[in-house]
mmCIF file of C-alpha atoms in Angstrom:
data_model
loop_
_atom_site.group_PDB
_atom_site.id
_atom_site.type_symbol
_atom_site.label_atom_id
_atom_site.label_comp_id
_atom_site.label_asym_id
_atom_site.label_seq_id
_atom_site.Cartn_x
_atom_site.Cartn_y
_atom_site.Cartn_z
ATOM 1 C CA MET Q 1 -0.050 0.012 0.108
ATOM 2 C CA HIS Q 2 3.177 2.469 0.093
ATOM 3 C CA ILE Q 3 2.509 4.856 -2.621
ATOM 4 C CA PRO Q 4 5.805 5.727 -4.549
ATOM 5 C CA ASP Q 5 7.104 9.052 -5.679
ATOM 6 C CA GLY Q 6 5.625 10.017 -8.903
ATOM 7 C CA TYR Q 7 1.941 8.902 -8.206
ATOM 8 C CA LEU Q 8 0.911 12.290 -6.873
ATOM 9 C CA ASP Q 9 1.111 15.363 -8.579
ATOM 10 C CA PRO Q 10 2.800 18.300 -6.279
ATOM 11 C CA ILE Q 11 -0.717 19.887 -5.289
ATOM 12 C CA SER Q 12 -2.178 16.308 -4.108
ATOM 13 C CA ALA Q 13 1.205 15.605 -2.323
ATOM 14 C CA GLY Q 14 1.415 19.076 -0.458
ATOM 15 C CA VAL Q 15 -2.476 18.718 0.439
ATOM 16 C CA THR Q 16 -1.930 15.580 1.996
ATOM 17 C CA TRP Q 17 1.252 16.358 3.684
ATOM 18 C CA ALA Q 18 -0.737 19.230 5.320
ATOM 19 C CA ILE Q 19 -3.420 16.595 6.104
ATOM 20 C CA MET Q 20 -0.812 14.473 7.720
ATOM 21 C CA LEU Q 21 0.800 17.487 9.882
ATOM 22 C CA ILE Q 22 -2.849 19.088 11.006
ATOM 23 C CA TYR Q 23 -4.106 15.293 11.820
ATOM 24 C CA GLY Q 24 -0.737 14.708 13.803
ATOM 25 C CA PHE Q 25 -1.027 17.662 15.804
ATOM 26 C CA PHE Q 26 -4.692 16.749 16.584
ATOM 27 C CA ALA Q 27 -3.681 13.220 17.390
ATOM 28 C CA TYR Q 28 -0.822 14.577 19.730
ATOM 29 C CA ARG Q 29 -3.432 16.307 21.671
ATOM 30 C CA LYS Q 30 -5.843 13.592 22.149
ATOM 31 C CA ALA Q 31 -3.337 10.735 22.381
ATOM 32 C CA ALA Q 32 -2.109 9.979 26.043
ATOM 33 C CA LEU Q 33 1.758 9.577 24.423
ATOM 34 C CA GLY Q 34 3.298 10.374 27.799
ATOM 35 C CA LYS Q 35 1.753 6.963 29.404
ATOM 36 C CA ASN Q 36 1.887 4.905 26.548
ATOM 37 C CA LEU Q 37 5.048 6.024 24.575
ATOM 38 C CA GLU Q 38 7.462 2.676 25.299
ATOM 39 C CA VAL Q 39 4.359 0.656 24.052
ATOM 40 C CA VAL Q 40 4.006 2.693 21.145
ATOM 41 C CA VAL Q 41 7.601 2.209 20.023
ATOM 42 C CA GLY Q 42 7.430 -1.428 20.872
ATOM 43 C CA LEU Q 43 4.362 -2.079 18.532
ATOM 44 C CA ALA Q 44 6.153 0.323 15.845
ATOM 45 C CA ALA Q 45 9.098 -2.351 16.211
ATOM 46 C CA ALA Q 46 6.761 -5.329 15.882
ATOM 47 C CA ILE Q 47 4.646 -3.937 12.841
ATOM 48 C CA PHE Q 48 8.013 -3.024 10.914
ATOM 49 C CA ILE Q 49 9.248 -6.573 11.552
ATOM 50 C CA ALA Q 50 5.789 -8.274 10.740
ATOM 51 C CA GLN Q 51 5.722 -6.035 7.672
ATOM 52 C CA MET Q 52 8.893 -7.782 5.987
ATOM 53 C CA PHE Q 53 6.787 -10.598 6.067
ATOM 54 C CA ASN Q 54 5.435 -11.050 2.673
ATOM 55 C CA TRP Q 55 3.166 -13.717 2.482
ATOM 56 C CA PRO Q 56 2.962 -14.802 -1.155
ATOM 57 C CA ILE Q 57 -0.090 -14.751 -3.091
ATOM 58 C CA PRO Q 58 -1.054 -16.812 -6.064
ATOM 59 C CA GLY Q 59 -1.066 -14.631 -9.356
ATOM 60 C CA GLY Q 60 2.053 -12.915 -8.801
ATOM 61 C CA THR Q 61 1.710 -10.367 -5.558
ATOM 62 C CA SER Q 62 2.009 -10.983 -1.924
ATOM 63 C CA LEU Q 63 0.889 -8.982 0.954
ATOM 64 C CA HIS Q 64 1.879 -8.286 4.593
ATOM 65 C CA LEU Q 65 0.341 -7.072 7.674
ATOM 66 C CA VAL Q 66 -0.531 -3.005 7.881
ATOM 67 C CA GLY Q 67 -1.350 -3.198 11.423
ATOM 68 C CA GLY Q 68 -3.519 -0.082 11.620
ATOM 69 C CA ALA Q 69 -6.517 -1.745 12.813
ATOM 70 C CA LEU Q 70 -4.341 -3.881 15.051
ATOM 71 C CA ALA Q 71 -2.777 -0.673 16.768
ATOM 72 C CA ALA Q 72 -5.925 1.079 17.052
ATOM 73 C CA ILE Q 73 -7.815 -2.172 18.678
ATOM 74 C CA MET Q 74 -4.589 -2.405 21.409
ATOM 75 C CA LEU Q 75 -4.056 1.335 21.723
ATOM 76 C CA GLY Q 76 -6.712 3.605 20.316
ATOM 77 C CA PRO Q 77 -6.904 5.540 17.166
ATOM 78 C CA PHE Q 78 -4.564 8.407 18.177
ATOM 79 C CA GLU Q 79 -1.670 6.424 19.722
ATOM 80 C CA ALA Q 80 -2.048 4.341 16.588
ATOM 81 C CA PHE Q 81 -1.273 6.846 14.505
ATOM 82 C CA PHE Q 82 2.028 7.603 15.910
ATOM 83 C CA VAL Q 83 2.819 3.965 15.892
ATOM 84 C CA LEU Q 84 2.381 3.742 11.939
ATOM 85 C CA LEU Q 85 3.771 7.315 11.994
ATOM 86 C CA LEU Q 86 6.989 5.493 13.315
ATOM 87 C CA VAL Q 87 7.053 2.603 11.189
ATOM 88 C CA LEU Q 88 6.396 5.072 7.885
ATOM 89 C CA LEU Q 89 9.190 7.297 8.727
ATOM 90 C CA ALA Q 90 11.641 4.570 9.106
ATOM 91 C CA GLN Q 91 10.483 2.680 5.950
ATOM 92 C CA THR Q 92 10.384 5.914 3.762
ATOM 93 C CA LEU Q 93 13.749 7.675 5.131
ATOM 94 C CA VAL Q 94 15.850 4.551 5.357
ATOM 95 C CA PHE Q 95 14.651 2.008 3.001
ATOM 96 C CA HIS Q 96 12.940 4.037 0.661
ATOM 97 C CA ASP Q 97 9.553 1.940 0.927
ATOM 98 C CA GLY Q 98 7.179 4.472 0.009
ATOM 99 C CA GLY Q 99 7.773 8.001 -1.483
ATOM 100 C CA ILE Q 100 8.789 11.248 0.256
ATOM 101 C CA THR Q 101 6.407 13.132 -1.756
ATOM 102 C CA THR Q 102 3.427 10.520 -0.943
ATOM 103 C CA LEU Q 103 4.487 10.265 2.633
ATOM 104 C CA GLY Q 104 1.778 12.334 3.549
ATOM 105 C CA ALA Q 105 -0.846 9.958 1.641
ATOM 106 C CA ASN Q 106 0.647 7.169 3.031
ATOM 107 C CA VAL Q 107 0.254 8.193 6.517
ATOM 108 C CA ILE Q 108 -3.478 9.157 5.940
ATOM 109 C CA ASN Q 109 -3.843 5.752 4.484
ATOM 110 C CA MET Q 110 -2.339 3.685 6.876
ATOM 111 C CA GLY Q 111 -1.982 5.894 9.944
ATOM 112 C CA VAL Q 112 -5.194 7.801 10.077
ATOM 113 C CA VAL Q 113 -7.789 5.788 8.047
ATOM 114 C CA ALA Q 114 -6.956 2.213 8.842
ATOM 115 C CA PRO Q 115 -6.844 3.001 12.509
ATOM 116 C CA LEU Q 116 -9.961 4.958 12.622
ATOM 117 C CA VAL Q 117 -11.867 2.593 10.323
ATOM 118 C CA GLY Q 118 -10.779 -0.409 12.575
ATOM 119 C CA TRP Q 119 -11.205 1.297 15.339
ATOM 120 C CA ALA Q 120 -14.745 1.904 14.391
ATOM 121 C CA ALA Q 121 -15.405 -1.462 13.723
ATOM 122 C CA TRP Q 122 -14.100 -3.027 16.592
ATOM 123 C CA ARG Q 123 -16.148 -0.312 18.996
ATOM 124 C CA LEU Q 124 -19.161 -1.538 17.055
ATOM 125 C CA LEU Q 125 -18.683 -5.040 16.914
ATOM 126 C CA SER Q 126 -16.761 -6.155 19.733
ATOM 127 C CA ARG Q 127 -19.358 -6.458 22.305
ATOM 128 C CA TYR Q 128 -21.148 -9.629 20.175
ATOM 129 C CA ASN Q 129 -17.840 -11.404 19.190
ATOM 130 C CA LYS Q 130 -14.437 -10.157 19.384
ATOM 131 C CA PRO Q 131 -12.281 -12.493 17.348
ATOM 132 C CA LEU Q 132 -15.154 -11.533 14.335
ATOM 133 C CA ALA Q 133 -14.991 -7.901 15.581
ATOM 134 C CA ALA Q 134 -11.225 -8.072 14.945
ATOM 135 C CA ALA Q 135 -11.258 -9.742 11.707
ATOM 136 C CA VAL Q 136 -13.805 -7.511 10.405
ATOM 137 C CA ALA Q 137 -11.658 -4.388 11.790
ATOM 138 C CA GLY Q 138 -8.611 -5.587 10.059
ATOM 139 C CA TRP Q 139 -10.777 -6.356 6.516
ATOM 140 C CA ALA Q 140 -12.429 -3.079 6.756
ATOM 141 C CA SER Q 141 -9.449 -0.951 7.408
ATOM 142 C CA ILE Q 142 -7.480 -2.349 4.449
ATOM 143 C CA THR Q 143 -10.247 -2.201 1.858
ATOM 144 C CA VAL Q 144 -11.056 1.409 3.260
ATOM 145 C CA ALA Q 145 -7.518 2.477 3.259
ATOM 146 C CA GLY Q 146 -7.262 0.910 -0.124
ATOM 147 C CA MET Q 147 -10.287 3.325 -1.273
ATOM 148 C CA ALA Q 148 -8.505 6.360 -0.130
ATOM 149 C CA ALA Q 149 -5.096 5.470 -1.369
ATOM 150 C CA GLY Q 150 -7.129 5.253 -4.978
ATOM 151 C CA PHE Q 151 -8.868 8.054 -4.309
ATOM 152 C CA GLU Q 152 -5.604 10.232 -3.837
ATOM 153 C CA ILE Q 153 -3.707 8.785 -6.892
ATOM 154 C CA GLY Q 154 -7.017 9.167 -8.892
ATOM 155 C CA VAL Q 155 -7.646 12.680 -7.770
ATOM 156 C CA SER Q 156 -5.227 15.241 -9.346
ATOM 157 C CA PRO Q 157 -5.566 18.452 -11.539
ATOM 158 C CA TYR Q 158 -3.293 16.642 -14.121
ATOM 159 C CA PHE Q 159 -5.704 13.488 -14.488
ATOM 160 C CA PRO Q 160 -9.271 14.738 -13.625
ATOM 161 C CA TYR Q 161 -10.973 11.568 -14.690
ATOM 162 C CA ALA Q 162 -8.572 8.902 -13.457
ATOM 163 C CA TRP Q 163 -10.497 8.429 -9.807
ATOM 164 C CA THR Q 164 -13.183 6.830 -11.473
ATOM 165 C CA ILE Q 165 -10.775 4.205 -12.591
ATOM 166 C CA SER Q 166 -8.386 3.954 -9.771
ATOM 167 C CA VAL Q 167 -10.774 3.918 -6.757
ATOM 168 C CA PRO Q 168 -12.981 0.937 -8.007
ATOM 169 C CA VAL Q 169 -9.544 -0.889 -8.991
ATOM 170 C CA MET Q 170 -7.783 -0.172 -5.768
ATOM 171 C CA THR Q 171 -11.132 -0.766 -3.480
ATOM 172 C CA THR Q 172 -11.702 -4.324 -4.993
ATOM 173 C CA TRP Q 173 -8.053 -5.166 -5.067
ATOM 174 C CA HIS Q 174 -7.610 -4.555 -1.274
ATOM 175 C CA ALA Q 175 -10.835 -5.842 -0.432
ATOM 176 C CA LEU Q 176 -9.133 -9.273 -1.433
ATOM 177 C CA LEU Q 177 -6.271 -8.860 0.460
ATOM 178 C CA GLY Q 178 -7.578 -7.528 3.597
ATOM 179 C CA ILE Q 179 -9.192 -10.915 4.358
ATOM 180 C CA VAL Q 180 -5.715 -11.745 5.381
ATOM 181 C CA GLU Q 181 -5.233 -8.335 7.240
ATOM 182 C CA GLY Q 182 -8.487 -9.410 8.937
ATOM 183 C CA VAL Q 183 -7.088 -13.151 9.980
ATOM 184 C CA ILE Q 184 -3.669 -12.015 11.303
ATOM 185 C CA THR Q 185 -5.410 -9.159 13.224
ATOM 186 C CA ALA Q 186 -8.229 -11.632 14.707
ATOM 187 C CA ALA Q 187 -5.445 -13.983 15.871
ATOM 188 C CA VAL Q 188 -3.346 -11.566 17.120
ATOM 189 C CA VAL Q 189 -6.374 -9.804 19.178
ATOM 190 C CA GLU Q 190 -7.351 -13.314 20.253
ATOM 191 C CA TYR Q 191 -3.948 -14.138 21.385
ATOM 192 C CA LEU Q 192 -3.374 -10.863 23.343
ATOM 193 C CA LEU Q 193 -6.636 -11.282 25.065
ATOM 194 C CA ARG Q 194 -6.017 -14.709 26.334
ATOM 195 C CA ARG Q 195 -2.340 -13.808 27.357
ATOM 196 C CA ALA Q 196 -2.070 -10.507 27.858
ATOM 197 C CA PRO Q 197 -5.343 -8.521 28.081
ATOM 198 C CA GLN Q 198 -3.881 -5.664 29.681
ATOM 199 C CA TYR Q 199 -2.822 -4.606 25.996
ATOM 200 C CA VAL Q 200 -6.095 -4.551 24.254
ATOM 201 C CA ARG Q 201 -7.123 -1.361 25.792
ATOM 202 C CA VAL Q 202 -9.912 -0.075 23.876
ATOM 203 C CA MET G 1 9.301 -5.184 26.632
ATOM 204 C CA LYS G 2 12.983 -6.839 26.358
ATOM 205 C CA LYS G 3 11.602 -9.970 25.611
ATOM 206 C CA LEU G 4 9.528 -8.515 22.614
ATOM 207 C CA TYR G 5 12.901 -7.060 20.992
ATOM 208 C CA ILE G 6 14.486 -10.450 21.366
ATOM 209 C CA PHE G 7 11.589 -12.114 19.625
ATOM 210 C CA LEU G 8 11.759 -9.590 16.940
ATOM 211 C CA ALA G 9 15.355 -10.223 16.176
ATOM 212 C CA LEU G 10 14.920 -13.525 15.904
ATOM 213 C CA MET G 11 11.749 -13.131 13.377
ATOM 214 C CA ALA G 12 14.260 -10.656 11.635
ATOM 215 C CA LEU G 13 16.424 -13.636 10.940
ATOM 216 C CA VAL G 14 13.504 -15.532 9.275
ATOM 217 C CA SER G 15 12.452 -12.610 7.364
ATOM 218 C CA PRO G 16 14.329 -12.998 3.974
ATOM 219 C CA VAL G 17 12.507 -16.397 3.634
ATOM 220 C CA PHE G 18 9.232 -14.393 3.054
ATOM 221 C CA GLY G 19 10.741 -11.208 1.875
ATOM 222 C CA VAL G 20 13.250 -12.611 -0.772
ATOM 223 C CA TRP G 21 12.963 -16.029 -1.111
ATOM 224 C CA LEU G 22 9.122 -16.519 -1.724
ATOM 225 C CA ALA G 23 9.143 -13.078 -3.279
ATOM 226 C CA ASN G 24 11.354 -14.208 -5.832
ATOM 227 C CA LEU G 25 9.457 -17.483 -6.277
ATOM 228 C CA ILE G 26 6.167 -16.188 -7.232
ATOM 229 C CA GLY G 27 7.756 -12.939 -9.134
ATOM 230 C CA TYR G 28 6.780 -10.205 -6.108
ATOM 231 C CA HIS G 29 4.951 -7.081 -7.246
ATOM 232 C CA GLU G 30 3.730 -4.730 -4.480
ATOM 233 C CA PRO G 31 0.197 -5.171 -4.303
ATOM 234 C CA LEU G 32 -0.201 -1.314 -5.270
ATOM 235 C CA ASP G 33 2.171 -2.024 -8.253
ATOM 236 C CA VAL G 34 -0.424 -4.576 -9.650
ATOM 237 C CA ALA G 35 -3.330 -1.988 -9.149
ATOM 238 C CA ALA G 36 -1.122 0.592 -10.873
ATOM 239 C CA ASP G 37 -0.801 -1.697 -13.907
ATOM 240 C CA MET G 38 -4.390 -2.260 -14.113
ATOM 241 C CA ILE G 39 -5.278 1.288 -13.683
ATOM 242 C CA ASN G 40 -2.530 2.199 -16.522
ATOM 243 C CA GLU G 41 -4.347 -0.480 -18.468
ATOM 244 C CA VAL G 42 -7.462 1.078 -18.494
ATOM 245 C CA ALA G 43 -6.532 4.658 -18.483
ATOM 246 C CA ASN G 44 -4.376 3.724 -21.526
ATOM 247 C CA GLU G 45 -7.737 2.204 -23.480
ATOM 248 C CA THR G 46 -10.053 5.448 -22.119
ATOM 249 C CA LEU G 47 -7.535 8.272 -21.715
ATOM 250 C CA HIS G 48 -4.885 6.943 -24.048
ATOM 251 C CA LYS G 49 -1.983 7.504 -21.694
ATOM 252 C CA VAL G 50 -0.237 6.028 -18.835
ATOM 253 C CA ILE G 51 -0.432 8.023 -15.769
ATOM 254 C CA LEU G 52 0.847 6.211 -13.200
ATOM 255 C CA GLN G 53 4.905 6.334 -13.167
ATOM 256 C CA ASP G 54 6.960 5.186 -10.412
ATOM 257 C CA VAL G 55 10.096 7.776 -10.191
ATOM 258 C CA SER G 56 11.289 6.199 -7.111
ATOM 259 C CA ASP G 57 15.147 5.398 -8.883
ATOM 260 C CA GLN G 58 15.071 8.970 -10.325
ATOM 261 C CA MET G 59 14.947 10.309 -6.894
ATOM 262 C CA ASN G 60 16.684 7.751 -4.534
ATOM 263 C CA TRP G 61 18.266 9.235 -1.100
ATOM 264 C CA THR G 62 19.229 6.083 0.525
ATOM 265 C CA PRO G 63 21.743 3.158 -0.460
ATOM 266 C CA LEU G 64 19.521 0.662 1.538
ATOM 267 C CA LYS G 65 16.420 1.026 -0.759
ATOM 268 C CA ASP G 66 14.305 -1.734 -0.710
ATOM 269 C CA TYR G 67 15.960 -3.373 2.253
ATOM 270 C CA THR G 68 18.864 -3.984 0.425
ATOM 271 C CA VAL G 69 22.562 -3.605 1.228
ATOM 272 C CA PRO G 70 25.020 -2.645 -1.684
ATOM 273 C CA GLY G 71 27.740 -5.534 -2.514
ATOM 274 C CA LEU G 72 25.521 -8.117 -0.245
ATOM 275 C CA PRO G 73 23.246 -10.950 -1.293
ATOM 276 C CA ASP G 74 19.219 -9.830 -1.068
ATOM 277 C CA TRP G 75 18.739 -12.162 2.046
ATOM 278 C CA LEU G 76 21.854 -10.873 3.969
ATOM 279 C CA GLY G 77 20.875 -7.142 2.688
ATOM 280 C CA TYR G 78 17.070 -7.867 3.989
ATOM 281 C CA ILE G 79 18.388 -9.377 7.488
ATOM 282 C CA ILE G 80 20.799 -6.338 7.879
ATOM 283 C CA SER G 81 17.902 -3.953 6.925
ATOM 284 C CA ALA G 82 15.833 -5.613 9.546
ATOM 285 C CA TYR G 83 18.543 -5.051 12.181
ATOM 286 C CA ILE G 84 18.897 -1.422 11.070
ATOM 287 C CA GLY G 85 15.240 -0.623 11.249
ATOM 288 C CA LEU G 86 15.277 -2.609 14.957
ATOM 289 C CA ALA G 87 18.021 -0.937 16.188
ATOM 290 C CA ILE G 88 16.347 2.516 15.451
ATOM 291 C CA PHE G 89 13.095 1.542 17.382
ATOM 292 C CA ILE G 90 15.427 0.396 20.259
ATOM 293 C CA ALA G 91 17.368 3.562 20.570
ATOM 294 C CA LEU G 92 13.765 5.536 20.447
ATOM 295 C CA TRP G 93 12.487 2.550 22.896
ATOM 296 C CA LEU G 94 15.726 3.567 25.200
ATOM 297 C CA VAL G 95 14.954 7.284 24.704
ATOM 298 C CA ALA G 96 11.419 6.803 25.831
ATOM 299 C CA ARG G 97 12.120 5.011 28.809
ATOM 300 C CA ARG G 98 14.410 7.571 29.728
ATOM 301 C CA VAL G 99 11.859 10.152 29.658
ATOM 302 C CA LYS G 100 9.519 8.111 31.522
ATOM 303 C CA LYS G 101 11.884 7.896 34.257
ATOM 304 C CA THR G 102 12.833 11.395 34.437
ATOM 305 C CA ARG G 103 9.218 12.548 34.644
#
């Protein structure tokens, strides 16, 4: 889901960077970072390593955990923003996984949209069935984040009609990939609820 | 928390099996690249142009691009990259711990 350099025009890149910074300021004020900083960094390290595990999918692609829903279920959506921000900063600045011009869009998709959607799904469904709620949260987080990525690369002053092409393609594709995110999220949340419930704080 | 970092360090050793070996086995493409190819295909038919072009190679700033280390085989570069990333997070964790103690 890491959008590389060249997929966004300068205006879209600037707008997404601005949204990332504004949301980041808002999240900083909402999150209890002082209390959770060690867990935020630890979870960022775990997601960084988890994202290096590419699971092959028949047809020539592969996928890895994004972890937005998982982080939101564990810490809440605002702390999750900082978890994913740390992961994406390390990936972009050190390993050029995702572009610098598209960092704002990547943070919005994986650090804002995915945690918020995952958190909302978890809050809505966890009272009925926790593993199922975590699975839906993981799946929905990737599907909507993929939709957001499709919208970002489609909406551009240079290519005004492209979003009608990019949104359906990206949404459909990520809805399929999201199944695995859902399964992994459910497995980790179920494990934590049994072995270390103090880490499922939402 | 120390146990977590030890576990992650062990996981990093296994990561090339998934990130390099299996990826090469299936001809790995980032899902977004596959979607971009589909978008370009449709855009080429409807708008008569290719609209998504990855320019990462033209504006690269790191020798560790895509978790590789120049001069080393991909699997070893992948492990070293994982440890570099892990070292960054451990350094941040140590800072976070110190900040918490001083409060």
